[in-house]
Coordinates of C-alpha atoms and ligand atoms in Angstrom, one line a residue:
X1 CA 13.2 -8.3 -6.2
X2 CA 15.3 -9.4 -3.2
X3 CA 13.9 -11.8 -0.6
X4 CA 14.3 -9.2 2.0
X5 CA 12.3 -6.7 0.0
X6 CA 9.7 -9.4 -0.7
X7 CA 9.3 -10.2 3.0
X8 CA 9.1 -6.5 3.9
X9 CA 6.4 -5.9 1.2
X10 CA 4.5 -9.0 2.4
X11 CA 4.6 -7.7 6.0
X12 CA 3.3 -4.3 4.9
X13 CA 0.5 -6.0 2.9
X14 CA -0.2 -8.2 5.8
X15 CA -1.1 -5.1 7.8
X16 CA -2.5 -2.8 5.1
X17 CA -4.8 -5.3 3.4
X18 CA -6.6 -6.4 6.6
X19 CA -6.8 -2.7 7.7
X20 CA -8.3 -1.5 4.5
X21 CA -10.6 -4.6 4.0
X22 CA -11.8 -4.3 7.7
X23 CA -12.6 -0.7 7.1
X24 CA -14.6 -1.5 4.0
X25 CA -16.2 -4.4 5.8
X26 CA -17.1 -2.2 8.7
X27 CA -18.8 0.3 6.3
X28 CA -20.8 -2.5 4.7
X29 CA -21.8 -4.0 8.0
X30 CA -22.8 -0.6 9.4
X31 CA -25.0 -0.1 6.3
X32 CA -26.7 -3.4 6.5
X33 CA -27.2 -3.2 10.3
X34 CA -28.5 0.3 10.2
X35 CA -31.1 -0.9 7.8
X36 CA -31.9 -3.7 10.1
X37 CA -32.0 -1.6 13.3
X38 CA -34.0 1.2 11.7
X39 CA -33.7 3.6 14.6
X40 CA -36.3 6.0 13.5
X41 CA -39.2 3.8 12.6
X42 CA -38.9 1.0 15.0
X43 CA -41.9 0.7 17.4
X44 CA -41.3 -0.7 20.8
X45 CA -43.7 -3.5 20.2
X46 CA -41.8 -4.6 17.1
X47 CA -38.5 -4.4 19.0
X48 CA -40.0 -6.2 21.9
X49 CA -41.4 -9.0 19.8
X50 CA -38.1 -9.4 17.9
X51 CA -35.7 -9.3 20.7
X52 CA -37.8 -10.7 23.5
X53 CA -38.9 -13.7 21.6
X54 CA -36.0 -16.0 22.5
X55 CA -35.7 -14.6 26.0
X56 CA -39.5 -15.1 26.5
X57 CA -39.2 -18.7 25.4
X58 CA -36.5 -19.2 28.0
X59 CA -38.6 -17.4 30.6
X60 CA -41.6 -19.8 29.9
X61 CA -39.3 -22.8 30.3
X62 CA -38.0 -21.5 33.6
X63 CA -41.5 -20.6 34.8
X64 CA -42.6 -24.1 34.1
X65 CA -39.7 -25.4 36.2
X66 CA -40.8 -23.1 39.0
X67 CA -44.3 -24.5 38.8
X68 CA -43.3 -28.1 39.1
X69 CA -40.2 -27.9 41.1
X70 CA -40.1 -24.5 42.9
X71 CA -37.5 -25.6 45.5
X72 CA -34.8 -26.0 42.8
X73 CA -34.5 -22.2 43.0
X74 CA -32.7 -22.6 46.4
X75 CA -29.9 -24.2 44.5
X76 CA -27.2 -21.6 43.7
X77 CA -25.7 -23.9 40.9
X78 CA -29.1 -24.2 39.2
X79 CA -29.4 -20.4 39.3
X80 CA -25.9 -19.8 38.0
X81 CA -26.5 -22.2 35.1
X82 CA -29.7 -20.4 34.3
X83 CA -27.8 -17.1 34.3
X84 CA -25.1 -18.4 32.0
X85 CA -27.7 -19.6 29.6
X86 CA -29.4 -16.2 29.7
X87 CA -26.2 -14.4 29.1
X88 CA -25.9 -16.1 25.7
X89 CA -29.3 -14.4 24.8
X90 CA -27.8 -11.1 26.0
X91 CA -30.1 -11.0 29.0
X92 CA -29.6 -11.2 32.8
X93 CA -31.6 -12.2 35.8
X94 CA -32.5 -11.7 39.4
X95 CA -34.2 -14.0 42.0
X96 CA -35.7 -12.7 45.2
X97 CA -37.1 -14.5 48.2
X98 CA -39.5 -12.4 50.4
X99 CA -38.4 -9.3 48.6
X100 CA -34.7 -10.0 49.5
X101 CA -32.3 -10.5 46.6
X102 CA -31.2 -14.1 46.6
X103 CA -29.4 -14.2 43.3
X104 CA -28.4 -11.3 41.0
X105 CA -26.5 -11.3 37.6
X106 CA -23.3 -9.5 37.9
X107 CA -24.4 -7.0 35.2
X108 CA -27.2 -5.7 37.5
X109 CA -26.4 -3.1 40.1
X110 CA -27.7 -4.5 43.4
X111 CA -28.7 -1.1 45.0
X112 CA -30.3 0.2 41.9
X113 CA -32.4 -3.0 41.6
X114 CA -33.3 -2.8 45.3
X115 CA -34.5 0.8 44.9
X116 CA -36.4 -0.2 41.8
X117 CA -38.1 -3.0 43.7
X118 CA -39.2 -0.7 46.5
X119 CA -40.5 1.8 44.0
X120 CA -42.5 -0.8 42.1
X121 CA -43.9 -2.3 45.4
X122 CA -45.0 1.2 46.5
X123 CA -46.5 1.7 43.0
X124 CA -44.7 5.1 42.9
X125 CA -44.5 5.0 39.2
X126 CA -46.7 2.6 37.1
X127 CA -44.7 3.4 34.0
X128 CA -41.6 2.0 35.5
X129 CA -43.1 -1.4 35.8
X130 CA -41.2 -3.9 33.6
X131 CA -38.6 -1.3 32.8
X132 CA -35.3 -1.2 34.8
X133 CA -32.3 0.8 33.8
X134 CA -33.5 1.0 30.2
X135 CA -34.1 -2.7 30.1
X136 CA -37.3 -4.6 29.9
X137 CA -37.9 -7.6 32.0
X138 CA -40.3 -10.5 32.6
X139 CA -41.4 -11.3 36.1
X140 CA -42.8 -14.5 37.5
X141 CA -43.8 -14.7 41.1
X142 CA -44.5 -18.0 42.9
X143 CA -44.3 -19.7 46.3
X144 CA -41.6 -22.1 47.5
X145 CA -42.7 -25.2 49.3
X146 CA -42.1 -23.3 52.6
X147 CA -44.7 -20.8 51.5
X148 CA -42.1 -18.1 51.1
X149 CA -42.9 -15.6 48.3
X150 CA -40.3 -15.5 45.6
X151 CA -39.9 -13.7 42.3
X152 CA -37.9 -14.3 39.1
X153 CA -36.8 -11.4 37.0
X154 CA -35.4 -11.8 33.5
X155 CA -34.0 -8.6 31.9
X156 CA -33.3 -7.9 28.3
X157 CA -32.5 -4.9 26.2
X158 CA -34.8 -3.6 23.5
X159 CA -32.6 -0.7 22.6
X160 CA -31.9 -0.7 18.9
X161 CA -28.4 0.6 19.4
X162 CA -27.5 -2.4 21.4
X163 CA -29.0 -4.7 18.9
X164 CA -27.1 -2.9 16.3
X165 CA -23.8 -3.1 18.2
X166 CA -24.3 -6.7 18.9
X167 CA -24.9 -7.5 15.2
X168 CA -22.0 -5.3 14.2
X169 CA -19.5 -6.9 16.5
X170 CA -20.6 -10.4 15.6
X171 CA -20.4 -9.8 11.8
X172 CA -17.3 -7.7 12.0
X173 CA -15.4 -10.3 14.0
X174 CA -16.4 -13.0 11.6
X175 CA -15.3 -11.0 8.6
X176 CA -12.1 -9.8 10.2
X177 CA -11.0 -13.3 11.0
X178 CA -11.8 -14.4 7.4
X179 CA -9.8 -11.4 6.0
X180 CA -6.8 -12.2 8.3
X181 CA -6.8 -15.8 7.4
X182 CA -7.1 -15.2 3.7
X183 CA -4.5 -12.4 3.6
X184 CA -2.1 -14.5 5.6
X185 CA -2.7 -17.6 3.6
X186 CA -2.4 -15.9 0.2
X187 CA 0.7 -13.9 1.0
X188 CA 2.4 -16.8 2.7
X189 CA 1.6 -19.0 -0.3
X190 CA 3.0 -16.5 -2.8
X191 CA 6.1 -15.5 -0.8
X192 CA 7.0 -19.1 0.2
X193 CA 6.3 -20.4 -3.3
X194 CA 8.8 -17.8 -4.8
X195 CA 11.4 -19.2 -2.4
X196 CA 10.5 -22.9 -2.3
X197 CA 10.2 -23.4 -6.0
X198 CA 13.8 -22.4 -6.9
X199 CA 15.0 -24.4 -3.9
X200 CA 13.2 -27.5 -5.2
X201 CA 14.9 -26.9 -8.6
X202 CA 18.2 -26.7 -6.8
X203 CA 17.5 -29.9 -4.9
X204 CA 16.6 -31.7 -8.2
X205 CA 19.8 -30.4 -9.8
X206 CA 21.9 -31.6 -6.9
X207 CA 20.3 -35.0 -7.1
X208 CA 20.9 -35.2 -10.8
X209 CA 24.5 -34.3 -10.3
X210 CA 24.8 -37.0 -7.6
X211 CA 23.4 -39.5 -10.2
X212 CA 26.1 -38.3 -12.6
X213 CA 23.6 -36.6 -15.0
X214 CA 24.5 -33.1 -16.1
X215 CA 22.1 -32.8 -19.0
X216 CA 19.3 -31.1 -17.0
X217 CA 18.8 -27.3 -17.2
X218 CA 17.9 -25.1 -14.2
X219 CA 15.7 -22.5 -15.8
X220 CA 15.1 -19.9 -13.1
X221 CA 13.8 -16.4 -14.0
X222 CA 13.7 -14.8 -10.6
X223 CA 16.5 -12.4 -9.7
X224 CA 16.3 -12.7 -5.9
X225 CA 19.0 -14.3 -3.7
X226 CA 17.8 -17.8 -4.4
X227 CA 17.5 -17.0 -8.1
X228 CA 21.1 -15.9 -8.0
X229 CA 22.1 -19.2 -6.4
X230 CA 20.2 -21.0 -9.2
X231 CA 22.0 -19.0 -11.9
X232 CA 25.4 -19.8 -10.2
X233 CA 24.4 -23.5 -10.0
X234 CA 23.4 -23.5 -13.6
X235 CA 26.7 -21.9 -14.6
X236 CA 28.5 -24.5 -12.5
X237 CA 26.5 -27.3 -14.2
X238 CA 27.4 -26.0 -17.6
X239 CA 31.1 -25.8 -16.7
X240 CA 31.1 -29.2 -15.2
X241 CA 29.4 -30.6 -18.3
X242 CA 31.9 -28.7 -20.5
X243 CA 34.8 -30.1 -18.5
X244 CA 33.4 -33.6 -18.6
X245 CA 32.9 -33.4 -22.4
X246 CA 36.4 -31.9 -22.8
X247 CA 37.7 -34.8 -20.7
X248 CA 35.9 -37.4 -22.9
X249 CA 37.0 -35.7 -26.1
X250 CA 40.5 -35.5 -24.8
X251 CA 40.5 -39.2 -23.9
X252 CA 39.1 -40.0 -27.3
X253 CA 41.6 -37.8 -29.1
X254 CA 44.5 -39.2 -27.0
X255 CA 43.5 -42.7 -28.0
X256 CA 43.2 -41.6 -31.7
X257 CA 46.5 -39.8 -31.4
X258 CA 48.3 -42.9 -30.1
X259 CA 46.7 -45.1 -32.7
X260 CA 47.7 -42.7 -35.5
X261 CA 51.3 -42.4 -34.3
X262 CA 51.5 -46.2 -34.0
X263 CA 50.2 -46.6 -37.4
X264 CA 52.3 -43.9 -39.0
X265 CA 55.5 -45.3 -37.4
X266 CA 54.7 -48.9 -38.0
X267 CA 54.1 -48.5 -41.7
X268 CA 57.6 -47.2 -42.6
X269 CA 59.2 -49.5 -40.1
X270 CA 57.5 -52.5 -41.7
X271 CA 58.7 -51.3 -45.1
X272 CA 62.3 -50.8 -43.7
X273 CA 62.3 -54.2 -42.1
X274 CA 61.0 -55.9 -45.3
X275 CA 63.7 -54.2 -47.5
X276 CA 66.4 -54.9 -45.0
X277 CA 65.4 -58.6 -45.0
X278 CA 65.5 -58.5 -48.8
X279 CA 69.1 -57.2 -48.6
X280 CA 70.1 -59.7 -46.0
X281 CA 68.5 -62.7 -47.6
X282 CA 69.9 -61.8 -51.0
X283 CA 66.6 -61.1 -52.7
X284 CA 68.2 -57.9 -53.9
X285 CA 70.7 -59.9 -55.9
X286 CA 71.8 -57.2 -58.4
X287 CA 73.6 -54.0 -57.4
X288 CA 70.8 -52.0 -59.0
X289 CA 68.2 -53.8 -56.9
X290 CA 70.3 -53.4 -53.8
X291 CA 70.7 -49.7 -54.5
X292 CA 66.9 -49.3 -55.0
X293 CA 66.3 -51.2 -51.7
X294 CA 68.7 -48.9 -49.9
X295 CA 67.0 -45.8 -51.4
X296 CA 63.6 -47.0 -50.2
X297 CA 65.0 -47.6 -46.7
X298 CA 66.6 -44.1 -46.7
X299 CA 63.4 -42.5 -47.8
X300 CA 61.4 -44.3 -45.1
X301 CA 63.9 -43.3 -42.5
X302 CA 63.6 -39.6 -43.7
X303 CA 59.8 -39.9 -43.5
X304 CA 60.0 -41.3 -40.0
X305 CA 62.4 -38.6 -39.0
X306 CA 60.1 -35.9 -40.4
X307 CA 57.1 -37.5 -38.7
X308 CA 58.9 -37.6 -35.3
X309 CA 60.0 -34.0 -35.8
X310 CA 56.5 -32.9 -36.5
X311 CA 55.1 -34.9 -33.6
X312 CA 57.7 -33.5 -31.2
X313 CA 56.9 -30.0 -32.4
X314 CA 53.2 -30.5 -32.2
X315 CA 53.2 -32.0 -28.7
X316 CA 55.7 -29.4 -27.4
X317 CA 53.4 -26.8 -28.8
X318 CA 50.3 -28.4 -27.2
X319 CA 52.1 -28.5 -23.9
X320 CA 53.2 -24.9 -24.5
X321 CA 56.8 -26.0 -24.1
X322 CA 58.2 -24.0 -27.0
X323 CA 58.4 -20.3 -26.2
X324 CA 57.5 -17.8 -28.9
X325 CA 60.0 -15.1 -29.9
X326 CA 57.8 -12.4 -31.2
X327 CA 59.4 -9.6 -33.2
X328 CA 58.3 -7.0 -35.8
X329 CA 58.4 -8.7 -39.2
X330 CA 58.3 -7.0 -42.5
X331 CA 55.8 -9.2 -44.3
X332 CA 57.0 -8.3 -47.8
X333 CA 60.6 -9.3 -47.1
X334 CA 59.4 -12.4 -45.3
X335 CA 57.3 -13.6 -48.3
X336 CA 60.0 -12.7 -50.8
X337 CA 62.5 -14.9 -48.8
X338 CA 60.2 -17.9 -48.8
X339 CA 59.4 -17.6 -52.5
X340 CA 63.2 -17.5 -53.2
X341 CA 63.6 -20.6 -51.1
X342 CA 60.9 -22.6 -53.1
X343 CA 61.6 -21.0 -56.5
X344 CA 64.0 -23.7 -57.7
X345 CA 61.9 -26.7 -56.6
X346 CA 58.8 -25.1 -58.1
X347 CA 60.5 -24.4 -61.4
X348 CA 61.5 -28.1 -61.6
X349 CA 57.9 -29.1 -61.0
X350 CA 56.6 -26.6 -63.5
X351 CA 54.6 -24.7 -61.0
X352 CA 54.4 -20.9 -61.3
X353 CA 54.4 -18.8 -58.1
X354 CA 53.0 -15.3 -58.1
X355 CA 52.6 -12.7 -55.4
X356 CA 50.3 -9.7 -55.0
X357 CA 50.6 -7.1 -52.3
X358 CA 47.7 -4.8 -51.5
X359 CA 49.3 -2.9 -48.7
X360 CA 49.3 0.9 -48.1
X361 CA 52.9 1.3 -47.1
X362 CA 55.5 -0.8 -45.4
X363 CA 53.6 -3.2 -43.1
X364 CA 55.1 -4.9 -40.0
X365 CA 53.4 -7.7 -38.2
X366 CA 54.0 -9.2 -34.8
X367 CA 55.3 -12.7 -35.4
X368 CA 57.8 -15.4 -34.5
X369 CA 59.7 -15.6 -37.8
X370 CA 60.7 -19.2 -37.5
X371 CA 57.3 -20.5 -36.7
X372 CA 55.6 -18.3 -39.3
X373 CA 57.9 -19.8 -41.8
X374 CA 56.8 -23.2 -40.8
X375 CA 53.2 -22.2 -41.4
X376 CA 53.8 -20.8 -44.9
X377 CA 56.0 -23.8 -45.7
X378 CA 53.4 -26.3 -44.6
X379 CA 50.7 -24.5 -46.7
X380 CA 53.1 -24.2 -49.8
X381 CA 54.1 -27.9 -49.4
X382 CA 50.4 -28.9 -49.5
X383 CA 49.9 -26.8 -52.6
X384 CA 52.8 -28.6 -54.3
X385 CA 51.9 -32.0 -53.0
X386 CA 48.2 -31.8 -54.0
X387 CA 48.8 -30.2 -57.4
X388 CA 47.3 -32.2 -60.2
X389 CA 47.4 -29.6 -63.1
X390 CA 49.9 -29.3 -65.9
X391 CA 50.1 -25.6 -65.4
X392 CA 50.3 -25.4 -61.7
X393 CA 50.0 -22.0 -60.1
X394 CA 50.4 -20.7 -56.6
X395 CA 49.5 -17.2 -55.7
X396 CA 50.3 -15.4 -52.5
X397 CA 48.0 -12.4 -51.7
X398 CA 48.8 -10.0 -48.9
X399 CA 46.3 -7.3 -48.0
X400 CA 45.5 -4.7 -45.3
X401 CA 42.4 -5.3 -43.3
X402 CA 42.1 -2.5 -40.7
X403 CA 44.5 -3.3 -37.9
X404 CA 45.4 -6.7 -39.4
X405 CA 47.0 -8.2 -42.5
X406 CA 45.3 -11.0 -44.4
X407 CA 47.5 -13.5 -46.2
X408 CA 45.9 -15.8 -48.7
X409 CA 47.8 -18.7 -50.4
X410 CA 45.8 -19.9 -53.4
X411 CA 46.6 -22.9 -55.7
X412 CA 44.8 -24.5 -58.6
X413 CA 45.4 -28.0 -57.4
X414 CA 43.0 -30.9 -56.8
X415 CA 40.9 -29.0 -54.3
X416 CA 39.0 -30.5 -51.3
X417 CA 35.4 -31.7 -51.2
X418 CA 33.1 -29.5 -49.0
X419 CA 32.5 -32.3 -46.5
X420 CA 36.2 -32.7 -45.7
X421 CA 37.0 -29.0 -45.5
X422 CA 36.1 -28.4 -41.9
X423 CA 38.4 -31.2 -40.7
X424 CA 41.7 -30.4 -42.5
X425 CA 43.1 -28.4 -39.5
X426 CA 42.6 -31.4 -37.2
X427 CA 45.7 -33.3 -36.3
X428 CA 46.3 -36.5 -38.3
X429 CA 43.4 -35.6 -40.6
X430 CA 43.9 -36.5 -44.2
X431 CA 41.3 -36.5 -46.9
X432 CA 42.8 -39.7 -48.2
X433 CA 42.6 -41.6 -44.9
X434 CA 44.1 -44.8 -46.3
X435 CA 47.6 -43.3 -45.7
X436 CA 48.9 -45.5 -48.5
X437 CA 49.3 -42.9 -51.2
X438 CA 52.6 -41.8 -52.6
X439 CA 51.9 -38.4 -51.2
X440 CA 52.7 -39.6 -47.8
X441 CA 52.1 -37.0 -45.0
X442 CA 50.7 -37.6 -41.6
X443 CA 48.1 -34.9 -41.4
X444 CA 50.0 -32.8 -39.0
X445 CA 51.0 -29.9 -41.3
X446 CA 47.8 -27.8 -41.1
X447 CA 47.3 -28.7 -37.4
X448 CA 50.7 -27.2 -36.6
X449 CA 49.9 -24.2 -38.8
X450 CA 46.6 -23.7 -36.9
X451 CA 48.4 -24.0 -33.5
X452 CA 51.0 -21.4 -34.5
X453 CA 48.5 -18.9 -35.9
X454 CA 46.3 -19.3 -32.8
X455 CA 49.3 -18.5 -30.6
X456 CA 49.8 -15.3 -32.7
X457 CA 46.3 -14.3 -31.8
X458 CA 45.1 -14.8 -35.4
X459 CA 42.7 -17.0 -37.4
X460 CA 43.3 -19.5 -40.1
X461 CA 40.8 -21.0 -42.4
X462 CA 40.4 -22.6 -45.8
X463 CA 38.2 -22.3 -48.9
X464 CA 38.3 -24.8 -51.6
X465 CA 36.5 -26.0 -54.8
X466 CA 36.9 -29.6 -55.6
X467 CA 38.8 -30.0 -58.8
X468 CA 39.7 -26.3 -59.1
X469 CA 41.9 -25.4 -56.2
X470 CA 42.4 -24.4 -52.6
X471 CA 42.9 -21.2 -50.7
X472 CA 44.3 -21.0 -47.2
X473 CA 43.9 -17.7 -45.4
X474 CA 45.4 -16.5 -42.1
X475 CA 45.6 -13.1 -40.5
X476 CA 48.2 -11.4 -38.3
X477 CA 48.2 -8.4 -36.1
X478 CA 49.8 -5.2 -37.5
X479 CA 52.3 -3.3 -35.4
X480 CA 53.6 0.2 -35.5
X481 CA 56.7 0.8 -37.5
X482 CA 58.4 2.7 -34.6
Ligands
ATP1 P1 51.7 -33.5 -43.5 O1 51.4 -32.0 -43.8 O2 51.7 -33.8 -42.0 O3 52.8 -34.0 -44.3 P2 49.2 -33.7 -44.9 O4 49.6 -32.8 -45.9 O5 48.4 -34.9 -45.3 O6 50.4 -34.3 -44.0 P3 47.9 -31.5 -43.7 O7 48.9 -30.6 -44.3 O8 47.5 -31.2 -42.3 O9 48.3 -33.0 -43.8 O10 46.6 -31.5 -44.6 C1 45.5 -32.2 -44.3 C2 44.7 -32.7 -45.5 O11 44.1 -31.6 -46.2 C3 45.7 -33.3 -46.5 O12 45.8 -34.7 -46.3 C4 44.9 -33.1 -47.8 O13 44.0 -34.1 -48.1 C5 44.1 -31.8 -47.5 N1 44.8 -30.6 -48.1 C6 45.5 -29.7 -47.5 N2 46.0 -28.7 -48.3 C7 45.5 -29.1 -49.5 C8 45.6 -28.4 -50.8 N3 46.3 -27.3 -51.0 N4 45.0 -29.1 -51.8 C9 44.3 -30.2 -51.7 N5 44.1 -30.8 -50.5 C10 44.8 -30.3 -49.4
MG2 MG1 50.7 -31.0 -45.3

């Protein structure tokens, strides 16, 4: 839910909830007050005693004042204060001196009250005594110190409807304020929490990044605008973390790479230097010995040349400096050519090479012939190099797999232990890490093969059983014959 929608909804609730609740509250209050007011059965005496009780108490206090200090009633401020106090009891007052109105509450109509007084003094209507404009009143007459006659009137209502209205308004207002405060508080809490909580997470995330820590996770479920910012932030964190890890790995690999190159170049160089010294110092004192020393030097130079070639190819490939010349390659012809190339060498070594095509018809793949040749050569050379059986056998399988062709090169050589298998496509990785075996090799062959197949958009992988043999598989994309 978007923040805009949330705010809109909260505003609607802020109006609807108090309205509905107030309505319910009003109904409840009316019910309760109707009970209390009991219009039908209330007797005047009951009403009088209930309502008038407080006013009467006040009247007695004032009357006592009049008894002890009648002249205070000249003082307008004193009368005003008295009126204010009476107002809080929902009553009003009048004060007359010699039948002339001296003070009158603003609620009371002066003319009406004057008429009422004259009617009462003439005793026109006995029933009207103590009733004025549907109000009851208390009356206390006394003399001021000057001897003037004065009268105090305190009015109060005994009508149940007024009592009812008074109770209703008081209770309703109280309830209404509580409802408004509660609705506002709860809605504000929930809406602000849904915005503030993700913002706090973002703040925390930003602080962690500032500290250089990218291992935290911003787990935000909401899908509003702030939630989207959180998701984007989390994505950014993951990428940053990935980039940082890549950088660390890259630095580590680069150091390893340099160490490996140094080692692989230093070993043959040391050997060359040693044998050259042997020739110069006359240690190789027979022509046979000298010949042997020269052969070793030559072999080491060839090894170095090969290593430098592989390295150059590998780094050019990494830097994407070597362009690929893709063309449609007939896989059958391609494999036959390679087998022809290796046939002689394999015969000499007593290794049999077989092929098996499981292809529907003529199959063409999209490939760079030269580079693909390098892949197959690297794999075949491994099969030859790591062959430990008397009856060595290499088998090349080619089969159709939907829109791809799967090539498998199997040998029955020494095989690779399970633990080492995942690493053989890493550069400079060799199962025999001592690098001192007669098999030589720098561990770049399969790394190069992997690079080339990846650039062809295919996969390369190995399966092996230690002691029994190894299979290297790779797949290439098929293309139309036309
Ligand atoms: P290079 O190919 O650069 O001369 P290398 O042969 O040691 O050196 P890779 O071709 O990359 O390097 O092979 C990596 C490692 O995998 C080898 O050192 C070897 O231990 C193991 N390996 C690869 N192919 C086979 C195989 N067919 N049989 C047994 N082990 C193999
Ligand atoms: Mg190799």
